[in-house]
Amino acid sequence: MQSRSAPGSWAGVCAARCCLLLLLVHMSAHVEARSLHGGRAQSPRAQQQQLRAPRERVDGAESFPLDFTAVEGNMDNFMAQIKNLAQSLYPCSAQKVDQDMKLHFLKNVTATCNDGSSAGYYIKESKGSKRWLLFLEGGWYCFNRQTCDSRYETMKTLMSSTKWPQTRTGTGILSPQPEENPHWWNANVVFIPYCSSDVWSGATPKTNQSDYAFMGSVIVQEVVNELLTKGLDNAKVLLLAGSSAGGTGVLLNVDRVAEQLESQGHRALQVRGLVDSGWFVDNKQYKFTDCLDTISCAPTEAIKRGIRYWGGLVPESCRQAHVGEEWNCFFGYKVFPTLKSPVFVVQWLFDEAQLTADNVHLTGQPVTKGQWRYIQGLGQELRSTLREVPAMFSPACLSHELITRTYWTDVHVKGTSLPRALHCWDRSFQDSNHVNGSKHSPRPPRMPPARGCPLHLMDSCPWPHCNPSCPTLRDQLTGREMSVIQFLKHMGFDVQKLAQQQGMDPKELLGLLSNGS
């Protein structure tokens, strides 16, 4: 008798927990309503409209329909309660959520890493979620036999799968923890390791005549094909994200993935891109050097050589715009206008990888006046290339990569965090009911953002790390943390001279810099 009654009792406990969770969500909705309407009683008609609105959002939404703006003052406590309730409900399902992503090698063995070993992906499934996040790893590239041989000796895991671990733990936007990843924690997450060294563009297999395979584009395509058998075929949203070379890989592959899914009949599946620190510019190097290695070679020359060596593919619309000079399509501001899929760009204004490619090496020694002017000029150039991007997040910081960092929620631009900006971006598609049409609909027209939901976020202050929420800087020699003022002085910043140029008192200027003005 006891064994028979146990399932009923457990079902009752699960039902009670579900009711408690729904009650908490319902209460948060009322708190939000009071904050929006100043605590006044609403008319019956307004109440009916409010009751209908959540139902509409659920029908068209891809995420758990919660808006946290009403509880931002006590967000930590609120998220802890949500997390505890959600975790207590996991045993009620036959599918218990696994925190780590597990390795799967591709069934199509012709899609390989540089050395011919099998390519693959890590996945954390979230049964019931119709949102999928595919992340392309970054890690520079190689562009000829010499640079690829050197890369294989020093960074073999970026060219071979033979030493990949069986599991990976997601961080930042890949994290399953709601306090670290407030809007994507319950999505299906796929991490695709970078082992093709071709900025995810190649389609060339390894042969007896070639030393390496370059199959980045093919790997992306094959992963998508396999995921269709794991639930992607029922998805509403696929977010193709990537950092550094993976971010550039998003620009090169997002339209191809959308077309691939559309050709297989999945027209209602919205495909979007998220580019993190992959928006490079083909500017003139600070100090020109011969193209002897990956780091010192000018980006334009490296890509020109690489695209031939890899057999690299670029989006068809961009190829047509740059016939014979397809290397242009590896640079964000040139390929972005040709894309049909919506893309959100995350880019530090003073990107460390861009500075390295431009031969500005911050080795702990104060920079010269020429280097300082070059760094400021880079920030201005990046600003100009991002000006027409409708959805973007660009802090004035000296750093590289953001979306997979544990501190990604801490960086703000004009008072808005990156997770919040991405959530606003999600909502903009729900509001416009935009889906990929039968002819692969182009990017929707730029619409005014919802109140309190900005999408175009760029710092206006001109100095590296003038944003007080920038990641912590450390002295490369001592390892000690540096304040913004210490950092600027360390780089040879002449506060006294600049204050005179601006007609300001030096103390006033230091105060402005400390506050990120």
Short mmCIF file of C-alpha atoms in Angstrom, two decimals:
data_model
loop_
_atom_site.label_atom_id
_atom_site.label_comp_id
_atom_site.label_asym_id
_atom_site.label_seq_id
_atom_site.Cartn_x
_atom_site.Cartn_y
_atom_site.Cartn_z
CA MET A 1 0.00 0.00 0.00
CA GLN A 2 2.77 2.40 0.90
CA SER A 3 4.54 1.80 -2.40
CA ARG A 4 1.34 2.59 -4.27
CA SER A 5 0.63 5.76 -2.37
CA ALA A 6 4.16 7.13 -2.76
CA PRO A 7 3.77 8.25 -6.40
CA GLY A 8 0.55 10.03 -5.55
CA SER A 9 2.17 11.78 -2.60
CA TRP A 10 5.17 12.77 -4.71
CA ALA A 11 2.86 14.10 -7.40
CA GLY A 12 1.10 16.15 -4.74
CA VAL A 13 4.42 17.61 -3.57
CA CYS A 14 5.36 18.46 -7.15
CA ALA A 15 2.00 20.06 -7.76
CA ALA A 16 2.34 22.14 -4.59
CA ARG A 17 5.80 23.31 -5.64
CA CYS A 18 4.52 24.21 -9.11
CA CYS A 19 1.72 26.24 -7.56
CA LEU A 20 4.22 28.01 -5.28
CA LEU A 21 6.44 28.88 -8.25
CA LEU A 22 3.49 30.16 -10.25
CA LEU A 23 2.33 32.19 -7.26
CA LEU A 24 5.75 33.85 -6.99
CA VAL A 25 5.69 34.69 -10.69
CA HIS A 26 2.13 35.99 -10.36
CA MET A 27 3.10 38.19 -7.41
CA SER A 28 6.06 39.62 -9.30
CA ALA A 29 3.74 40.53 -12.14
CA HIS A 30 1.49 42.48 -9.73
CA VAL A 31 4.51 44.26 -8.27
CA GLU A 32 5.49 45.28 -11.79
CA ALA A 33 1.98 46.47 -12.52
CA ARG A 34 1.94 48.67 -9.42
CA SER A 35 5.30 50.16 -10.32
CA LEU A 36 4.12 50.92 -13.83
CA HIS A 37 0.82 52.48 -12.79
CA GLY A 38 1.96 54.28 -9.67
CA GLY A 39 0.04 51.94 -7.35
CA ARG A 40 -3.40 53.17 -8.50
CA ALA A 41 -6.33 50.84 -8.98
CA GLN A 42 -6.87 49.86 -12.62
CA SER A 43 -10.12 49.95 -14.51
CA PRO A 44 -11.82 46.61 -15.37
CA ARG A 45 -10.91 47.13 -19.03
CA ALA A 46 -7.25 47.73 -18.17
CA GLN A 47 -7.25 44.62 -15.95
CA GLN A 48 -8.64 42.53 -18.82
CA GLN A 49 -5.94 43.86 -21.14
CA GLN A 50 -3.28 43.05 -18.55
CA LEU A 51 -4.64 39.51 -18.18
CA ARG A 52 -4.58 38.98 -21.92
CA ALA A 53 -1.01 40.31 -22.39
CA PRO A 54 0.85 37.47 -20.62
CA ARG A 55 -1.04 34.88 -22.69
CA GLU A 56 0.05 36.64 -25.88
CA ARG A 57 3.65 36.70 -24.74
CA VAL A 58 3.64 33.00 -23.89
CA ASP A 59 2.29 32.08 -27.32
CA GLY A 60 5.01 34.00 -29.16
CA ALA A 61 7.83 33.97 -26.61
CA GLU A 62 10.85 31.72 -26.64
CA SER A 63 11.80 32.26 -23.00
CA PHE A 64 10.37 31.98 -19.51
CA PRO A 65 7.99 35.01 -19.47
CA LEU A 66 9.44 36.94 -16.56
CA ASP A 67 10.39 40.60 -16.54
CA PHE A 68 12.76 41.29 -13.63
CA THR A 69 12.56 45.09 -13.70
CA ALA A 70 10.14 45.14 -10.76
CA VAL A 71 12.51 43.29 -8.45
CA GLU A 72 15.84 44.76 -9.48
CA GLY A 73 16.29 46.27 -6.04
CA ASN A 74 16.34 42.83 -4.46
CA MET A 75 17.43 40.78 -7.45
CA ASP A 76 19.86 38.44 -5.62
CA ASN A 77 17.23 37.26 -3.14
CA PHE A 78 14.56 36.92 -5.85
CA MET A 79 16.83 34.90 -8.15
CA ALA A 80 17.88 32.64 -5.26
CA GLN A 81 14.21 31.84 -4.58
CA ILE A 82 13.53 31.15 -8.25
CA LYS A 83 16.62 28.93 -8.51
CA ASN A 84 15.75 26.92 -5.39
CA LEU A 85 12.18 26.39 -6.56
CA ALA A 86 13.27 25.45 -10.07
CA GLN A 87 15.84 22.96 -8.75
CA SER A 88 13.28 21.43 -6.39
CA LEU A 89 11.03 20.83 -9.41
CA TYR A 90 13.66 19.03 -11.48
CA PRO A 91 13.03 15.62 -9.82
CA CYS A 92 9.35 15.94 -10.80
CA SER A 93 10.44 15.40 -14.40
CA ALA A 94 11.85 12.24 -15.92
CA GLN A 95 14.52 14.46 -17.47
CA LYS A 96 16.79 15.84 -14.78
CA VAL A 97 18.82 18.82 -15.91
CA ASP A 98 22.54 18.07 -16.24
CA GLN A 99 24.72 21.06 -15.42
CA ASP A 100 27.65 20.11 -17.68
CA MET A 101 27.83 19.90 -21.45
CA LYS A 102 28.76 16.44 -22.77
CA LEU A 103 31.01 15.68 -25.72
CA HIS A 104 29.57 14.17 -28.92
CA PHE A 105 31.69 13.44 -31.97
CA LEU A 106 30.08 14.07 -35.34
CA LYS A 107 28.59 11.01 -37.01
CA ASN A 108 29.78 12.35 -40.35
CA VAL A 109 33.46 11.39 -40.04
CA THR A 110 34.40 13.41 -43.14
CA ALA A 111 33.98 16.64 -41.14
CA THR A 112 37.29 16.78 -39.32
CA CYS A 113 39.70 18.94 -37.38
CA ASN A 114 42.94 20.16 -38.98
CA ASP A 115 44.78 16.87 -38.27
CA GLY A 116 41.99 14.62 -39.54
CA SER A 117 40.61 13.74 -36.10
CA SER A 118 36.82 13.81 -35.68
CA ALA A 119 35.16 17.17 -35.06
CA GLY A 120 32.39 17.37 -32.48
CA TYR A 121 30.39 19.43 -30.04
CA TYR A 122 29.37 19.64 -26.38
CA ILE A 123 25.68 19.80 -25.51
CA LYS A 124 23.49 20.45 -22.48
CA GLU A 125 19.91 19.70 -23.40
CA SER A 126 17.00 21.44 -21.72
CA LYS A 127 13.90 19.41 -22.45
CA GLY A 128 10.88 21.62 -22.96
CA SER A 129 12.87 24.67 -24.04
CA LYS A 130 12.43 25.79 -27.64
CA ARG A 131 15.51 28.02 -27.58
CA TRP A 132 18.92 26.83 -28.75
CA LEU A 133 22.25 28.57 -28.27
CA LEU A 134 25.14 27.39 -30.47
CA PHE A 135 28.52 28.84 -29.51
CA LEU A 136 31.57 28.95 -31.80
CA GLU A 137 34.87 28.97 -29.90
CA GLY A 138 37.61 31.42 -30.89
CA GLY A 139 41.40 31.17 -31.03
CA TRP A 140 43.09 33.07 -33.92
CA TYR A 141 44.05 31.10 -37.06
CA CYS A 142 46.99 29.99 -39.19
CA PHE A 143 47.40 30.85 -42.87
CA ASN A 144 50.21 28.72 -44.36
CA ARG A 145 52.22 25.56 -43.70
CA GLN A 146 54.75 27.33 -41.48
CA THR A 147 52.22 29.06 -39.20
CA CYS A 148 50.01 25.95 -39.02
CA ASP A 149 52.98 23.71 -38.08
CA SER A 150 53.89 26.18 -35.32
CA ARG A 151 50.27 26.27 -34.12
CA TYR A 152 50.09 22.48 -34.02
CA GLU A 153 53.19 22.34 -31.81
CA THR A 154 52.01 25.00 -29.34
CA MET A 155 48.17 24.87 -29.48
CA LYS A 156 47.31 21.33 -30.55
CA THR A 157 43.83 21.33 -28.93
CA LEU A 158 42.86 24.07 -31.42
CA MET A 159 43.73 21.71 -34.31
CA SER A 160 42.88 18.26 -32.96
CA SER A 161 40.15 16.59 -30.90
CA THR A 162 42.35 13.83 -29.49
CA LYS A 163 42.74 15.49 -26.07
CA TRP A 164 39.29 17.03 -25.64
CA PRO A 165 37.70 16.41 -22.20
CA GLN A 166 34.42 14.48 -21.97
CA THR A 167 32.53 17.39 -20.38
CA ARG A 168 32.68 21.17 -20.21
CA THR A 169 31.10 23.61 -17.76
CA GLY A 170 29.39 26.62 -19.30
CA THR A 171 30.05 30.14 -18.03
CA GLY A 172 28.52 33.51 -18.85
CA ILE A 173 25.77 33.12 -21.44
CA LEU A 174 26.49 29.36 -21.50
CA SER A 175 25.93 28.98 -17.76
CA PRO A 176 22.96 26.96 -16.44
CA GLN A 177 22.84 29.17 -13.34
CA PRO A 178 20.08 31.85 -13.49
CA GLU A 179 22.01 34.28 -11.29
CA GLU A 180 24.91 34.20 -13.77
CA ASN A 181 22.80 33.89 -16.91
CA PRO A 182 19.38 35.44 -16.20
CA HIS A 183 17.72 35.00 -19.61
CA TRP A 184 19.38 32.02 -21.32
CA TRP A 185 20.09 29.65 -18.41
CA ASN A 186 17.31 27.23 -19.37
CA ALA A 187 18.09 27.06 -23.12
CA ASN A 188 19.60 24.10 -24.97
CA VAL A 189 23.30 24.99 -25.08
CA VAL A 190 25.83 23.70 -27.61
CA PHE A 191 29.55 24.52 -27.48
CA ILE A 192 31.42 23.81 -30.73
CA PRO A 193 35.20 23.60 -30.15
CA TYR A 194 37.41 25.40 -32.65
CA CYS A 195 39.77 22.93 -34.35
CA SER A 196 39.84 24.15 -37.96
CA SER A 197 42.07 27.27 -37.65
CA ASP A 198 40.18 28.93 -40.52
CA VAL A 199 37.85 31.40 -38.76
CA TRP A 200 35.06 28.84 -39.30
CA SER A 201 35.19 29.39 -43.08
CA GLY A 202 36.88 26.38 -44.65
CA ALA A 203 35.46 23.49 -46.67
CA THR A 204 38.69 21.70 -47.64
CA PRO A 205 39.31 18.09 -46.45
CA LYS A 206 42.71 16.62 -45.61
CA THR A 207 44.21 14.67 -48.52
CA ASN A 208 47.49 12.98 -49.37
CA GLN A 209 48.54 16.21 -51.07
CA SER A 210 47.49 18.55 -48.23
CA ASP A 211 48.87 18.64 -44.72
CA TYR A 212 45.77 19.87 -42.95
CA ALA A 213 41.99 19.93 -43.31
CA PHE A 214 40.17 23.26 -43.07
CA MET A 215 36.49 22.48 -42.54
CA GLY A 216 35.12 25.10 -40.15
CA SER A 217 32.08 25.91 -42.26
CA VAL A 218 31.33 22.22 -42.84
CA ILE A 219 31.58 21.50 -39.09
CA VAL A 220 28.94 24.15 -38.32
CA GLN A 221 26.65 22.68 -40.99
CA GLU A 222 27.05 19.11 -39.73
CA VAL A 223 26.44 20.07 -36.09
CA VAL A 224 23.17 21.76 -37.10
CA ASN A 225 22.13 18.63 -39.04
CA GLU A 226 22.72 16.41 -36.00
CA LEU A 227 20.90 18.78 -33.65
CA LEU A 228 17.78 18.50 -35.80
CA THR A 229 17.51 14.93 -34.50
CA LYS A 230 17.84 16.14 -30.90
CA GLY A 231 15.00 18.67 -30.80
CA LEU A 232 16.24 21.60 -32.88
CA ASP A 233 13.54 20.70 -35.43
CA ASN A 234 10.91 21.87 -32.89
CA ALA A 235 12.79 25.02 -31.83
CA LYS A 236 11.57 28.61 -32.15
CA VAL A 237 14.92 30.38 -31.87
CA LEU A 238 18.49 29.45 -32.74
CA LEU A 239 21.10 31.95 -31.54
CA LEU A 240 24.45 31.38 -33.26
CA ALA A 241 27.00 33.03 -30.99
CA GLY A 242 30.78 33.19 -30.92
CA SER A 243 33.75 35.04 -29.44
CA SER A 244 36.87 36.38 -31.19
CA ALA A 245 37.48 34.21 -34.28
CA GLY A 246 34.22 32.49 -33.36
CA GLY A 247 32.48 35.88 -33.48
CA THR A 248 33.80 36.46 -37.00
CA GLY A 249 32.66 32.90 -37.73
CA VAL A 250 29.12 33.93 -36.79
CA LEU A 251 29.19 36.70 -39.40
CA LEU A 252 30.39 34.20 -42.00
CA ASN A 253 27.90 31.43 -41.16
CA VAL A 254 24.67 32.88 -39.75
CA ASP A 255 22.97 33.34 -43.14
CA ARG A 256 24.19 29.93 -44.33
CA VAL A 257 22.67 28.26 -41.25
CA ALA A 258 19.37 30.11 -41.79
CA GLU A 259 19.29 28.99 -45.43
CA GLN A 260 20.21 25.43 -44.44
CA LEU A 261 17.28 25.19 -42.03
CA GLU A 262 14.89 26.88 -44.43
CA SER A 263 15.82 24.45 -47.23
CA GLN A 264 14.91 21.57 -44.90
CA GLY A 265 11.47 23.01 -44.20
CA HIS A 266 12.12 24.78 -40.88
CA ARG A 267 10.90 28.21 -42.02
CA ALA A 268 9.40 29.20 -38.66
CA LEU A 269 12.72 28.79 -36.83
CA GLN A 270 14.24 32.22 -36.19
CA VAL A 271 18.01 32.30 -36.72
CA ARG A 272 19.96 35.15 -35.14
CA GLY A 273 23.63 35.96 -34.58
CA LEU A 274 25.58 37.18 -31.55
CA VAL A 275 29.08 38.44 -32.37
CA ASP A 276 31.44 38.94 -29.41
CA SER A 277 34.85 40.56 -30.02
CA GLY A 278 34.85 39.42 -33.65
CA TRP A 279 34.27 42.84 -35.24
CA PHE A 280 37.79 43.52 -36.51
CA VAL A 281 38.82 46.43 -38.71
CA ASP A 282 41.28 46.33 -41.61
CA ASN A 283 43.15 49.41 -40.47
CA LYS A 284 46.79 50.31 -40.95
CA GLN A 285 49.10 48.73 -38.38
CA TYR A 286 50.86 50.97 -35.86
CA LYS A 287 54.14 49.36 -36.83
CA PHE A 288 54.42 47.45 -40.08
CA THR A 289 56.25 44.11 -39.94
CA ASP A 290 56.84 41.29 -42.39
CA CYS A 291 54.15 38.61 -42.44
CA LEU A 292 56.22 35.93 -40.68
CA ASP A 293 53.77 34.76 -37.99
CA THR A 294 50.09 34.94 -37.09
CA ILE A 295 50.43 37.66 -34.44
CA SER A 296 52.58 40.19 -36.28
CA CYS A 297 51.06 39.76 -39.75
CA ALA A 298 48.65 42.53 -40.72
CA PRO A 299 45.05 41.22 -40.55
CA THR A 300 44.33 42.02 -44.20
CA GLU A 301 47.42 40.19 -45.45
CA ALA A 302 46.84 37.21 -43.13
CA ILE A 303 43.23 36.81 -44.30
CA LYS A 304 44.21 37.21 -47.98
CA ARG A 305 46.70 34.37 -47.59
CA GLY A 306 44.41 32.34 -45.35
CA ILE A 307 41.31 32.38 -47.53
CA ARG A 308 43.33 30.82 -50.37
CA TYR A 309 44.98 28.25 -48.10
CA TRP A 310 41.70 27.26 -46.41
CA GLY A 311 39.44 27.31 -49.46
CA GLY A 312 37.41 29.68 -47.32
CA LEU A 313 33.72 30.38 -47.96
CA VAL A 314 32.00 33.71 -47.36
CA PRO A 315 28.29 34.67 -47.46
CA GLU A 316 27.09 34.71 -51.06
CA SER A 317 25.69 38.23 -50.86
CA CYS A 318 29.04 39.52 -49.57
CA ARG A 319 30.97 37.54 -52.18
CA GLN A 320 28.94 39.21 -54.91
CA ALA A 321 29.70 42.61 -53.40
CA HIS A 322 33.46 41.90 -53.31
CA VAL A 323 34.16 39.67 -56.32
CA GLY A 324 37.85 38.80 -56.43
CA GLU A 325 38.42 40.40 -53.01
CA GLU A 326 36.37 38.06 -50.81
CA TRP A 327 38.78 38.66 -47.91
CA ASN A 328 36.78 41.85 -47.23
CA CYS A 329 33.95 39.67 -45.90
CA PHE A 330 36.01 38.72 -42.81
CA PHE A 331 35.69 42.30 -41.51
CA GLY A 332 32.48 43.09 -39.67
CA TYR A 333 31.65 46.51 -41.06
CA LYS A 334 31.94 45.17 -44.64
CA VAL A 335 30.01 41.91 -44.28
CA PHE A 336 27.29 43.15 -41.89
CA PRO A 337 25.37 45.30 -44.43
CA THR A 338 25.05 42.27 -46.72
CA LEU A 339 23.56 39.90 -44.11
CA LYS A 340 19.89 38.96 -44.03
CA SER A 341 19.81 37.48 -40.51
CA PRO A 342 19.58 39.82 -37.48
CA VAL A 343 22.87 40.14 -35.60
CA PHE A 344 23.72 41.66 -32.19
CA VAL A 345 27.32 42.94 -31.92
CA VAL A 346 29.33 43.01 -28.67
CA GLN A 347 32.63 44.82 -29.13
CA TRP A 348 35.12 46.44 -26.77
CA LEU A 349 36.13 49.83 -28.19
CA PHE A 350 39.75 49.07 -27.27
CA ASP A 351 39.99 45.40 -28.17
CA GLU A 352 43.23 43.74 -27.05
CA ALA A 353 43.29 41.31 -29.99
CA GLN A 354 42.89 44.17 -32.47
CA LEU A 355 45.72 46.08 -30.78
CA THR A 356 47.91 42.95 -30.88
CA ALA A 357 47.18 42.52 -34.60
CA ASP A 358 48.10 46.19 -35.05
CA ASN A 359 51.44 45.62 -33.26
CA VAL A 360 50.58 47.67 -30.18
CA HIS A 361 51.88 45.50 -27.35
CA LEU A 362 51.09 46.64 -23.81
CA THR A 363 53.92 44.83 -22.07
CA GLY A 364 53.85 46.68 -18.77
CA GLN A 365 55.99 49.59 -19.97
CA PRO A 366 54.44 53.06 -20.43
CA VAL A 367 53.33 53.55 -24.01
CA THR A 368 54.73 56.25 -26.23
CA LYS A 369 52.78 59.31 -27.36
CA GLY A 370 52.46 57.75 -30.79
CA GLN A 371 51.00 54.56 -29.36
CA TRP A 372 48.61 56.53 -27.18
CA ARG A 373 47.32 58.50 -30.17
CA TYR A 374 46.99 55.27 -32.14
CA ILE A 375 44.94 53.63 -29.35
CA GLN A 376 42.60 56.62 -29.18
CA GLY A 377 42.29 56.60 -32.97
CA LEU A 378 41.36 52.90 -32.90
CA GLY A 379 38.50 53.65 -30.53
CA GLN A 380 37.24 56.39 -32.83
CA GLU A 381 37.50 54.10 -35.87
CA LEU A 382 35.58 51.30 -34.19
CA ARG A 383 32.87 53.76 -33.16
CA SER A 384 32.44 54.90 -36.75
CA THR A 385 32.11 51.32 -38.06
CA LEU A 386 29.49 50.47 -35.43
CA ARG A 387 27.38 53.59 -35.82
CA GLU A 388 24.81 52.00 -38.16
CA VAL A 389 24.53 48.69 -36.27
CA PRO A 390 21.04 48.77 -34.71
CA ALA A 391 21.69 46.26 -31.89
CA MET A 392 25.05 46.50 -30.19
CA PHE A 393 26.90 46.80 -26.85
CA SER A 394 30.25 48.57 -26.97
CA PRO A 395 32.02 49.56 -23.72
CA ALA A 396 35.12 51.78 -23.74
CA CYS A 397 37.32 49.12 -22.15
CA LEU A 398 40.65 47.52 -22.90
CA SER A 399 39.74 43.83 -23.01
CA HIS A 400 38.83 40.91 -25.28
CA GLU A 401 35.76 38.65 -25.22
CA LEU A 402 32.83 39.07 -22.83
CA ILE A 403 29.79 36.81 -23.25
CA THR A 404 31.38 33.71 -21.67
CA ARG A 405 33.00 35.58 -18.78
CA THR A 406 31.52 35.09 -15.32
CA TYR A 407 31.49 38.89 -14.87
CA TRP A 408 29.52 39.53 -18.06
CA THR A 409 26.53 40.80 -16.05
CA ASP A 410 28.68 43.44 -14.29
CA VAL A 411 29.67 45.52 -17.32
CA HIS A 412 27.22 48.34 -18.11
CA VAL A 413 26.88 50.88 -20.89
CA LYS A 414 24.65 53.86 -20.11
CA GLY A 415 23.24 52.00 -17.12
CA THR A 416 22.29 48.84 -19.04
CA SER A 417 23.97 45.44 -18.68
CA LEU A 418 24.64 43.15 -21.63
CA PRO A 419 22.14 40.44 -20.48
CA ARG A 420 19.49 43.15 -20.19
CA ALA A 421 20.30 44.49 -23.67
CA LEU A 422 20.08 40.98 -25.15
CA HIS A 423 16.75 40.43 -23.38
CA CYS A 424 15.48 43.68 -24.91
CA TRP A 425 16.67 42.45 -28.30
CA ASP A 426 14.71 39.21 -27.80
CA ARG A 427 11.61 41.21 -26.91
CA SER A 428 11.93 43.35 -30.03
CA PHE A 429 11.37 40.23 -32.18
CA GLN A 430 8.36 39.16 -30.14
CA ASP A 431 6.90 42.65 -30.57
CA SER A 432 7.39 42.61 -34.34
CA ASN A 433 6.48 38.90 -34.73
CA HIS A 434 9.44 38.57 -37.09
CA VAL A 435 10.20 35.08 -38.44
CA ASN A 436 12.25 33.80 -41.35
CA GLY A 437 9.86 33.83 -44.28
CA SER A 438 9.72 31.44 -47.21
CA LYS A 439 12.33 33.55 -49.00
CA HIS A 440 14.59 33.98 -45.96
CA SER A 441 13.32 37.35 -44.79
CA PRO A 442 15.88 40.15 -44.54
CA ARG A 443 16.78 41.85 -41.29
CA PRO A 444 13.67 43.64 -39.97
CA PRO A 445 13.57 47.43 -40.23
CA ARG A 446 15.02 49.34 -37.32
CA MET A 447 12.21 50.05 -34.87
CA PRO A 448 12.24 52.33 -31.84
CA PRO A 449 13.18 50.28 -28.75
CA ALA A 450 10.63 49.68 -26.03
CA ARG A 451 10.71 52.10 -23.12
CA GLY A 452 13.59 51.24 -20.80
CA CYS A 453 14.91 48.74 -23.34
CA PRO A 454 17.79 50.31 -25.31
CA LEU A 455 19.46 48.30 -28.08
CA HIS A 456 22.18 50.64 -29.39
CA LEU A 457 24.61 51.01 -26.50
CA MET A 458 28.01 52.62 -27.05
CA ASP A 459 30.21 54.47 -24.57
CA SER A 460 30.98 58.06 -25.54
CA CYS A 461 33.98 58.64 -23.24
CA PRO A 462 37.25 58.57 -25.23
CA TRP A 463 39.75 56.82 -22.94
CA PRO A 464 40.48 53.11 -22.48
CA HIS A 465 38.73 51.97 -19.30
CA CYS A 466 36.91 55.27 -18.79
CA ASN A 467 33.79 53.19 -18.09
CA PRO A 468 33.88 52.43 -14.32
CA SER A 469 32.26 49.00 -14.85
CA CYS A 470 35.11 47.78 -17.08
CA PRO A 471 36.77 44.50 -16.03
CA THR A 472 39.54 44.78 -13.46
CA LEU A 473 42.92 45.72 -14.85
CA ARG A 474 46.11 44.24 -13.47
CA ASP A 475 49.71 45.33 -13.75
CA GLN A 476 51.32 42.75 -16.04
CA LEU A 477 54.53 42.83 -14.00
CA THR A 478 53.23 42.77 -10.42
CA GLY A 479 49.77 41.24 -10.91
CA ARG A 480 48.24 43.95 -8.71
CA GLU A 481 44.92 45.59 -9.49
CA MET A 482 45.06 49.08 -10.99
CA SER A 483 42.56 51.92 -10.80
CA VAL A 484 41.67 53.79 -13.99
CA ILE A 485 43.95 56.67 -13.05
CA GLN A 486 46.84 54.31 -12.24
CA PHE A 487 46.28 52.55 -15.55
CA LEU A 488 46.28 55.79 -17.56
CA LYS A 489 49.44 57.02 -15.83
CA HIS A 490 50.98 53.59 -16.39
CA MET A 491 50.30 54.05 -20.12
CA GLY A 492 52.05 57.41 -20.12
CA PHE A 493 48.88 59.48 -19.87
CA ASP A 494 49.80 63.12 -19.07
CA VAL A 495 46.92 64.34 -16.89
CA GLN A 496 48.42 67.81 -16.39
CA LYS A 497 48.88 68.44 -20.12
CA LEU A 498 45.46 67.12 -21.10
CA ALA A 499 43.77 69.21 -18.42
CA GLN A 500 45.43 72.33 -19.87
CA GLN A 501 44.26 71.36 -23.37
CA GLN A 502 40.70 70.94 -22.11
CA GLY A 503 40.82 74.15 -20.06
CA MET A 504 40.20 72.19 -16.85
CA ASP A 505 41.77 71.83 -13.46
CA PRO A 506 43.76 68.53 -13.22
CA LYS A 507 41.79 67.48 -10.12
CA GLU A 508 38.52 68.06 -11.98
CA LEU A 509 39.73 65.91 -14.89
CA LEU A 510 40.81 63.11 -12.54
CA GLY A 511 37.39 63.22 -10.93
CA LEU A 512 35.70 62.87 -14.30
CA LEU A 513 37.96 59.97 -15.25
CA SER A 514 37.27 58.22 -11.94
CA ASN A 515 33.53 58.49 -12.54
CA GLY A 516 33.77 57.30 -16.15
CA SER A 517 32.56 60.60 -17.59
#
